[in-house]
XYZ file of C-alpha atoms in Angstrom:
369
model
C -81.121 -57.197 -115.091
C -79.107 -57.632 -118.468
C -77.802 -60.780 -120.147
C -74.181 -59.773 -118.855
C -75.548 -59.648 -114.769
C -77.263 -63.138 -115.792
C -73.389 -64.349 -116.797
C -71.850 -62.857 -114.070
C -74.144 -64.261 -111.282
C -73.802 -67.595 -112.994
C -70.074 -67.453 -112.672
C -70.791 -66.109 -109.100
C -72.274 -69.777 -108.352
C -69.436 -71.421 -109.681
C -66.918 -69.961 -107.491
C -69.242 -70.349 -104.173
C -68.890 -74.418 -104.849
C -65.178 -74.104 -104.480
C -66.170 -73.591 -101.347
C -67.889 -76.562 -100.391
C -66.267 -78.639 -97.630
C -64.112 -75.969 -96.092
C -66.345 -73.601 -94.846
C -69.353 -75.314 -93.115
C -71.152 -74.599 -91.157
C -70.612 -70.893 -92.775
C -72.750 -70.573 -96.184
C -70.864 -71.336 -99.846
C -70.595 -67.494 -101.464
C -68.844 -66.456 -104.617
C -68.389 -63.247 -105.454
C -67.832 -61.540 -109.339
C -66.362 -57.616 -109.719
C -67.467 -55.843 -113.215
C -66.444 -52.907 -114.889
C -68.841 -53.378 -117.804
C -68.602 -56.227 -119.652
C -65.071 -57.146 -118.143
C -64.474 -58.720 -114.894
C -62.228 -57.317 -112.687
C -61.700 -59.561 -109.713
C -63.396 -62.563 -108.410
C -63.510 -64.487 -104.973
C -65.100 -66.654 -103.154
C -65.477 -67.791 -99.374
C -62.585 -70.732 -99.372
C -61.939 -71.724 -95.981
C -63.817 -71.476 -92.811
C -62.577 -68.425 -90.195
C -60.936 -66.930 -93.884
C -61.747 -64.308 -95.922
C -65.455 -63.990 -96.909
C -65.668 -63.899 -101.132
C -66.435 -60.119 -101.131
C -63.227 -59.348 -99.499
C -61.245 -61.798 -101.485
C -62.853 -60.421 -104.978
C -62.301 -56.916 -103.544
C -58.304 -57.718 -103.214
C -58.325 -58.914 -106.457
C -59.707 -55.979 -108.140
C -57.607 -53.339 -105.989
C -58.439 -49.971 -107.222
C -60.184 -51.371 -110.506
C -63.297 -51.833 -107.919
C -64.311 -48.046 -108.072
C -67.461 -47.516 -109.761
C -67.675 -51.259 -110.203
C -70.833 -53.838 -110.064
C -70.537 -56.491 -107.373
C -72.452 -59.795 -108.028
C -72.403 -61.840 -104.776
C -74.086 -64.908 -103.908
C -75.435 -64.216 -100.759
C -76.256 -60.310 -98.958
C -73.250 -59.393 -97.525
C -72.754 -59.736 -93.767
C -72.716 -56.813 -91.452
C -71.821 -58.052 -88.479
C -68.508 -58.860 -86.488
C -68.083 -62.654 -86.631
C -64.607 -64.126 -87.240
C -64.264 -61.707 -89.368
C -64.778 -58.076 -89.913
C -68.279 -57.069 -91.853
C -68.005 -57.422 -95.730
C -70.162 -54.499 -96.162
C -67.721 -52.064 -93.975
C -65.333 -53.250 -97.173
C -67.494 -53.007 -100.076
C -68.580 -49.113 -99.322
C -65.370 -47.932 -98.840
C -63.512 -49.719 -101.919
C -66.348 -47.484 -104.232
C -68.605 -50.309 -105.242
C -71.284 -48.565 -107.102
C -73.493 -51.409 -107.191
C -74.227 -54.663 -105.661
C -76.331 -57.613 -107.264
C -77.250 -60.430 -104.624
C -78.680 -63.838 -105.357
C -80.591 -63.684 -102.175
C -81.047 -62.477 -98.730
C -78.955 -63.847 -96.205
C -81.992 -65.445 -93.500
C -79.171 -65.380 -90.733
C -80.525 -63.152 -87.973
C -77.488 -61.109 -87.481
C -78.008 -60.157 -91.510
C -81.393 -60.761 -92.759
C -81.680 -57.688 -94.717
C -79.709 -55.390 -92.480
C -76.632 -55.779 -95.200
C -78.973 -54.664 -98.177
C -79.666 -51.569 -95.705
C -76.586 -50.250 -95.001
C -75.750 -50.815 -98.521
C -78.170 -48.716 -99.732
C -78.298 -46.348 -96.679
C -74.429 -45.853 -97.886
C -75.748 -44.789 -101.304
C -75.002 -48.701 -102.899
C -77.337 -49.427 -105.206
C -78.550 -52.917 -104.419
C -80.450 -55.666 -106.418
C -81.832 -58.668 -104.985
C -82.982 -61.973 -106.590
C -81.131 -62.887 -109.884
C -80.944 -66.453 -109.959
C -82.260 -67.355 -106.379
C -83.250 -70.642 -107.101
C -79.666 -71.678 -107.878
C -78.465 -69.896 -104.523
C -80.771 -71.209 -102.636
C -80.420 -75.072 -104.086
C -76.478 -74.146 -103.674
C -76.695 -73.103 -100.103
C -79.548 -75.926 -99.351
C -77.771 -77.563 -96.464
C -76.918 -73.927 -94.657
C -80.657 -73.147 -95.066
C -81.730 -76.522 -93.879
C -79.596 -76.166 -90.648
C -80.416 -72.339 -90.106
C -84.235 -72.838 -90.076
C -84.594 -76.163 -88.611
C -81.797 -76.778 -86.074
C -81.163 -80.081 -88.469
C -78.289 -80.942 -90.732
C -78.672 -82.316 -94.166
C -78.989 -85.781 -94.751
C -77.185 -87.292 -97.856
C -78.406 -90.497 -98.207
C -75.588 -93.219 -99.966
C -76.346 -96.906 -100.908
C -74.690 -99.289 -103.461
C -76.862 -101.624 -104.741
C -77.430 -104.445 -107.631
C -79.658 -103.999 -110.056
C -82.480 -105.871 -108.419
C -82.382 -103.938 -105.725
C -80.275 -105.552 -102.735
C -77.621 -104.677 -100.646
C -76.143 -107.592 -99.679
C -76.201 -111.095 -100.327
C -78.854 -113.193 -98.209
C -75.619 -114.206 -96.260
C -75.189 -110.612 -95.546
C -72.092 -110.118 -97.853
C -71.854 -106.430 -99.343
C -68.130 -105.985 -100.323
C -68.231 -105.233 -103.182
C -71.310 -104.428 -104.983
C -69.842 -101.234 -106.760
C -66.717 -100.984 -108.768
C -63.647 -98.901 -107.644
C -65.007 -95.792 -109.546
C -67.771 -95.805 -107.659
C -65.844 -96.335 -104.573
C -63.486 -93.441 -105.220
C -66.843 -90.862 -105.712
C -67.978 -92.396 -102.063
C -64.483 -91.187 -100.579
C -65.084 -87.458 -102.054
C -68.009 -87.628 -101.136
C -66.842 -88.738 -97.624
C -64.524 -85.778 -97.653
C -66.453 -82.799 -97.519
C -68.849 -83.820 -95.185
C -69.428 -83.233 -91.288
C -70.106 -86.363 -89.960
C -71.019 -90.384 -91.421
C -73.612 -92.064 -89.799
C -74.080 -96.070 -89.763
C -75.862 -98.480 -87.507
C -74.420 -100.992 -85.409
C -75.334 -103.960 -88.068
C -73.164 -102.158 -90.460
C -70.560 -101.679 -88.766
C -70.620 -105.023 -87.866
C -71.008 -106.649 -91.397
C -68.556 -104.479 -92.973
C -65.897 -103.458 -90.227
C -65.319 -100.484 -92.420
C -62.776 -97.614 -91.360
C -65.285 -94.676 -92.941
C -62.956 -92.313 -93.088
C -62.041 -90.511 -96.740
C -59.216 -92.178 -98.759
C -58.311 -89.683 -101.519
C -55.985 -90.350 -104.557
C -52.025 -89.539 -104.478
C -52.911 -89.187 -100.526
C -54.200 -86.110 -100.676
C -55.979 -84.814 -97.499
C -59.792 -84.406 -97.019
C -61.169 -80.847 -96.929
C -62.329 -82.025 -93.525
C -62.057 -84.893 -91.320
C -65.793 -86.694 -90.601
C -66.934 -87.555 -87.420
C -67.860 -90.967 -87.428
C -70.889 -91.853 -85.846
C -72.498 -95.436 -84.917
C -76.299 -95.502 -83.421
C -75.668 -98.599 -81.429
C -79.026 -98.946 -78.563
C -76.441 -101.073 -76.343
C -73.070 -99.943 -76.610
C -71.893 -103.614 -78.221
C -69.886 -102.344 -80.854
C -66.659 -104.525 -80.775
C -63.800 -103.046 -79.144
C -61.673 -104.943 -81.765
C -63.623 -103.312 -84.820
C -61.474 -101.260 -87.182
C -63.613 -98.211 -85.825
C -63.210 -98.492 -82.212
C -59.260 -99.065 -82.627
C -58.810 -95.966 -84.611
C -61.170 -93.812 -82.069
C -58.133 -91.602 -81.065
C -56.831 -91.165 -84.370
C -60.566 -90.292 -86.132
C -63.670 -88.826 -84.057
C -65.937 -91.626 -83.529
C -69.181 -90.797 -81.724
C -71.197 -94.129 -80.424
C -75.055 -93.172 -79.737
C -77.094 -95.231 -77.505
C -79.970 -95.622 -75.967
C -81.121 -95.436 -72.191
C -80.908 -99.329 -72.000
C -77.049 -99.399 -72.468
C -75.058 -100.723 -69.957
C -72.640 -98.555 -68.032
C -69.605 -100.956 -68.409
C -70.071 -101.190 -71.922
C -70.341 -97.217 -72.245
C -66.752 -97.261 -69.883
C -65.333 -99.698 -72.132
C -66.006 -97.686 -75.575
C -64.980 -94.300 -73.708
C -62.156 -95.826 -72.425
C -61.002 -96.521 -76.126
C -61.341 -93.276 -76.758
C -64.939 -92.973 -78.251
C -67.329 -90.325 -77.348
C -70.478 -92.031 -76.386
C -73.913 -90.346 -76.528
C -76.503 -91.538 -74.390
C -80.229 -90.804 -75.541
C -83.075 -90.807 -73.632
C -85.393 -92.077 -76.276
C -86.715 -95.535 -75.778
C -87.698 -95.978 -79.747
C -84.921 -96.022 -82.585
C -87.141 -93.306 -84.225
C -87.298 -91.101 -81.426
C -83.896 -91.485 -81.107
C -82.974 -90.562 -84.610
C -85.148 -87.162 -83.993
C -82.901 -86.364 -80.896
C -79.832 -87.270 -82.618
C -80.130 -84.960 -85.574
C -80.566 -82.227 -83.250
C -78.108 -82.791 -81.220
C -75.884 -82.563 -84.417
C -77.078 -79.599 -85.459
C -76.670 -77.648 -82.025
C -73.102 -79.245 -82.897
C -73.635 -77.296 -85.975
C -72.902 -79.956 -88.470
C -74.149 -78.980 -91.557
C -73.622 -82.132 -93.787
C -74.230 -85.654 -92.765
C -73.536 -88.482 -95.166
C -75.975 -92.024 -94.323
C -73.874 -95.074 -95.290
C -76.669 -97.209 -93.759
C -77.786 -99.686 -93.290
C -81.175 -100.444 -94.324
C -82.657 -99.484 -90.980
C -81.002 -96.682 -90.371
C -82.129 -95.524 -93.778
C -85.782 -96.933 -93.353
C -85.999 -94.387 -89.964
C -84.756 -91.397 -91.709
C -87.374 -91.757 -94.869
C -90.044 -92.282 -92.597
C -89.339 -89.432 -90.418
C -89.089 -87.454 -93.853
C -85.375 -85.944 -93.019
C -83.530 -87.241 -96.544
C -82.519 -84.855 -98.273
C -80.256 -85.680 -101.008
C -79.664 -89.276 -102.594
C -76.182 -91.043 -104.281
C -77.413 -93.865 -105.397
C -75.054 -96.707 -107.321
C -76.185 -99.282 -109.337
C -74.048 -102.294 -110.278
C -75.283 -104.383 -112.994
C -75.341 -107.717 -110.581
C -77.958 -109.915 -109.703
C -78.709 -111.312 -106.033
C -82.180 -112.439 -105.791
C -83.608 -113.414 -102.395
C -86.406 -112.851 -100.347
C -84.300 -112.131 -97.366
C -81.533 -110.279 -99.086
C -82.088 -106.354 -97.867
C -82.563 -103.450 -100.156
C -81.935 -99.882 -99.221
C -84.717 -98.440 -97.544
C -86.432 -100.449 -94.853
C -89.037 -98.825 -92.184
C -92.587 -98.290 -92.736
C -92.583 -97.165 -96.084
C -95.107 -95.124 -97.866
C -98.621 -96.769 -99.081
C -99.824 -94.845 -102.247
C -97.591 -94.409 -105.040
C -98.274 -90.509 -104.936
C -96.731 -90.219 -101.472
C -92.975 -91.353 -103.021
C -90.053 -88.969 -102.477
C -88.709 -87.897 -105.910
C -85.567 -86.520 -107.184
C -85.558 -82.830 -108.539
C -83.542 -82.981 -111.638
C -81.615 -86.137 -111.200
C -78.178 -86.766 -112.423
C -77.065 -89.607 -114.118
C -73.564 -90.861 -115.019
C -72.111 -94.259 -115.970
C -69.377 -94.985 -113.687
C -66.846 -98.016 -115.021
C -69.972 -100.621 -115.401
C -71.882 -98.986 -112.713
C -74.593 -96.437 -113.107
C -74.756 -93.211 -110.775
C -77.666 -91.382 -109.977
C -77.742 -88.072 -107.486
C -79.742 -85.325 -106.543
C -81.865 -83.630 -104.392
C -85.455 -84.886 -102.647
C -88.165 -82.676 -104.354
C -89.990 -80.916 -101.492
């Protein structure tokens, strides 16, 4: 592989990122077509059900694609889905060489795309910047491999590690710039998950409100884990349930009257069979995976985050640290649950990124596996 090969693949990875929040549960894919050192076509998968990256790049390149090299972040598909197979577009276009960052583990592709290209006389190389490609599509790979969604844990806390005061007040710990970042996060996920205590304390809408009234890339389903279905009818969540999807997740002890109260208000109620909170979390994640939810943003509270922490299901962290001090033994910290014993068992972020947002410190990164 040459330096130019690396440069073009990195550009393809940049393009792929542009589809985040719009293409899921499909993978993020970017594509660059080059003649020698010159890019003649670029494309990315921009919308679920829309043209794939390879097709968009071929359209941009037109006749200049003949004899060119295609750089794509994922093995080209070879099956009919919502769009025709990309392989059937690549071969007639006269692409001489395809460089793919990684094979697609989706069973209907899984090496078959590479095989068909080679059988048609196209030179194929796989593995350039594969680590970056896998990080880019980590949520897609988790959903495909485990049947569970990618869990993004988000919280705001004080410098002494408190999510609320001893009386339960939490609005607002972080500043307006940090809150704008949270709304952007909400705009690209499939669901936002909280517990009933958080719903009651904050009475938040849990919707994405972007600058200048721009629409979010996707409308997230709001999920409240509420074992007994006690979520108040006059809460903002329930009052807007007919406008924005609201899923209330209860346990086997929930009263039928309470369930009907919420369904009559426009909520969907999911009754899980497990008795314990931890077991219900596992059931819930499996159900969200069955619904093909790829990214789930968890906004608290500490009991919910602690349960996911103990289950090893947190994949990504976004923490906003404000230069404030609350103190208090009874003031909650972000992650409850059982926690760890030895320090060596701590979860760590892989290459964390640090950024100042107003007076807040914003820390984000993927959990190192």
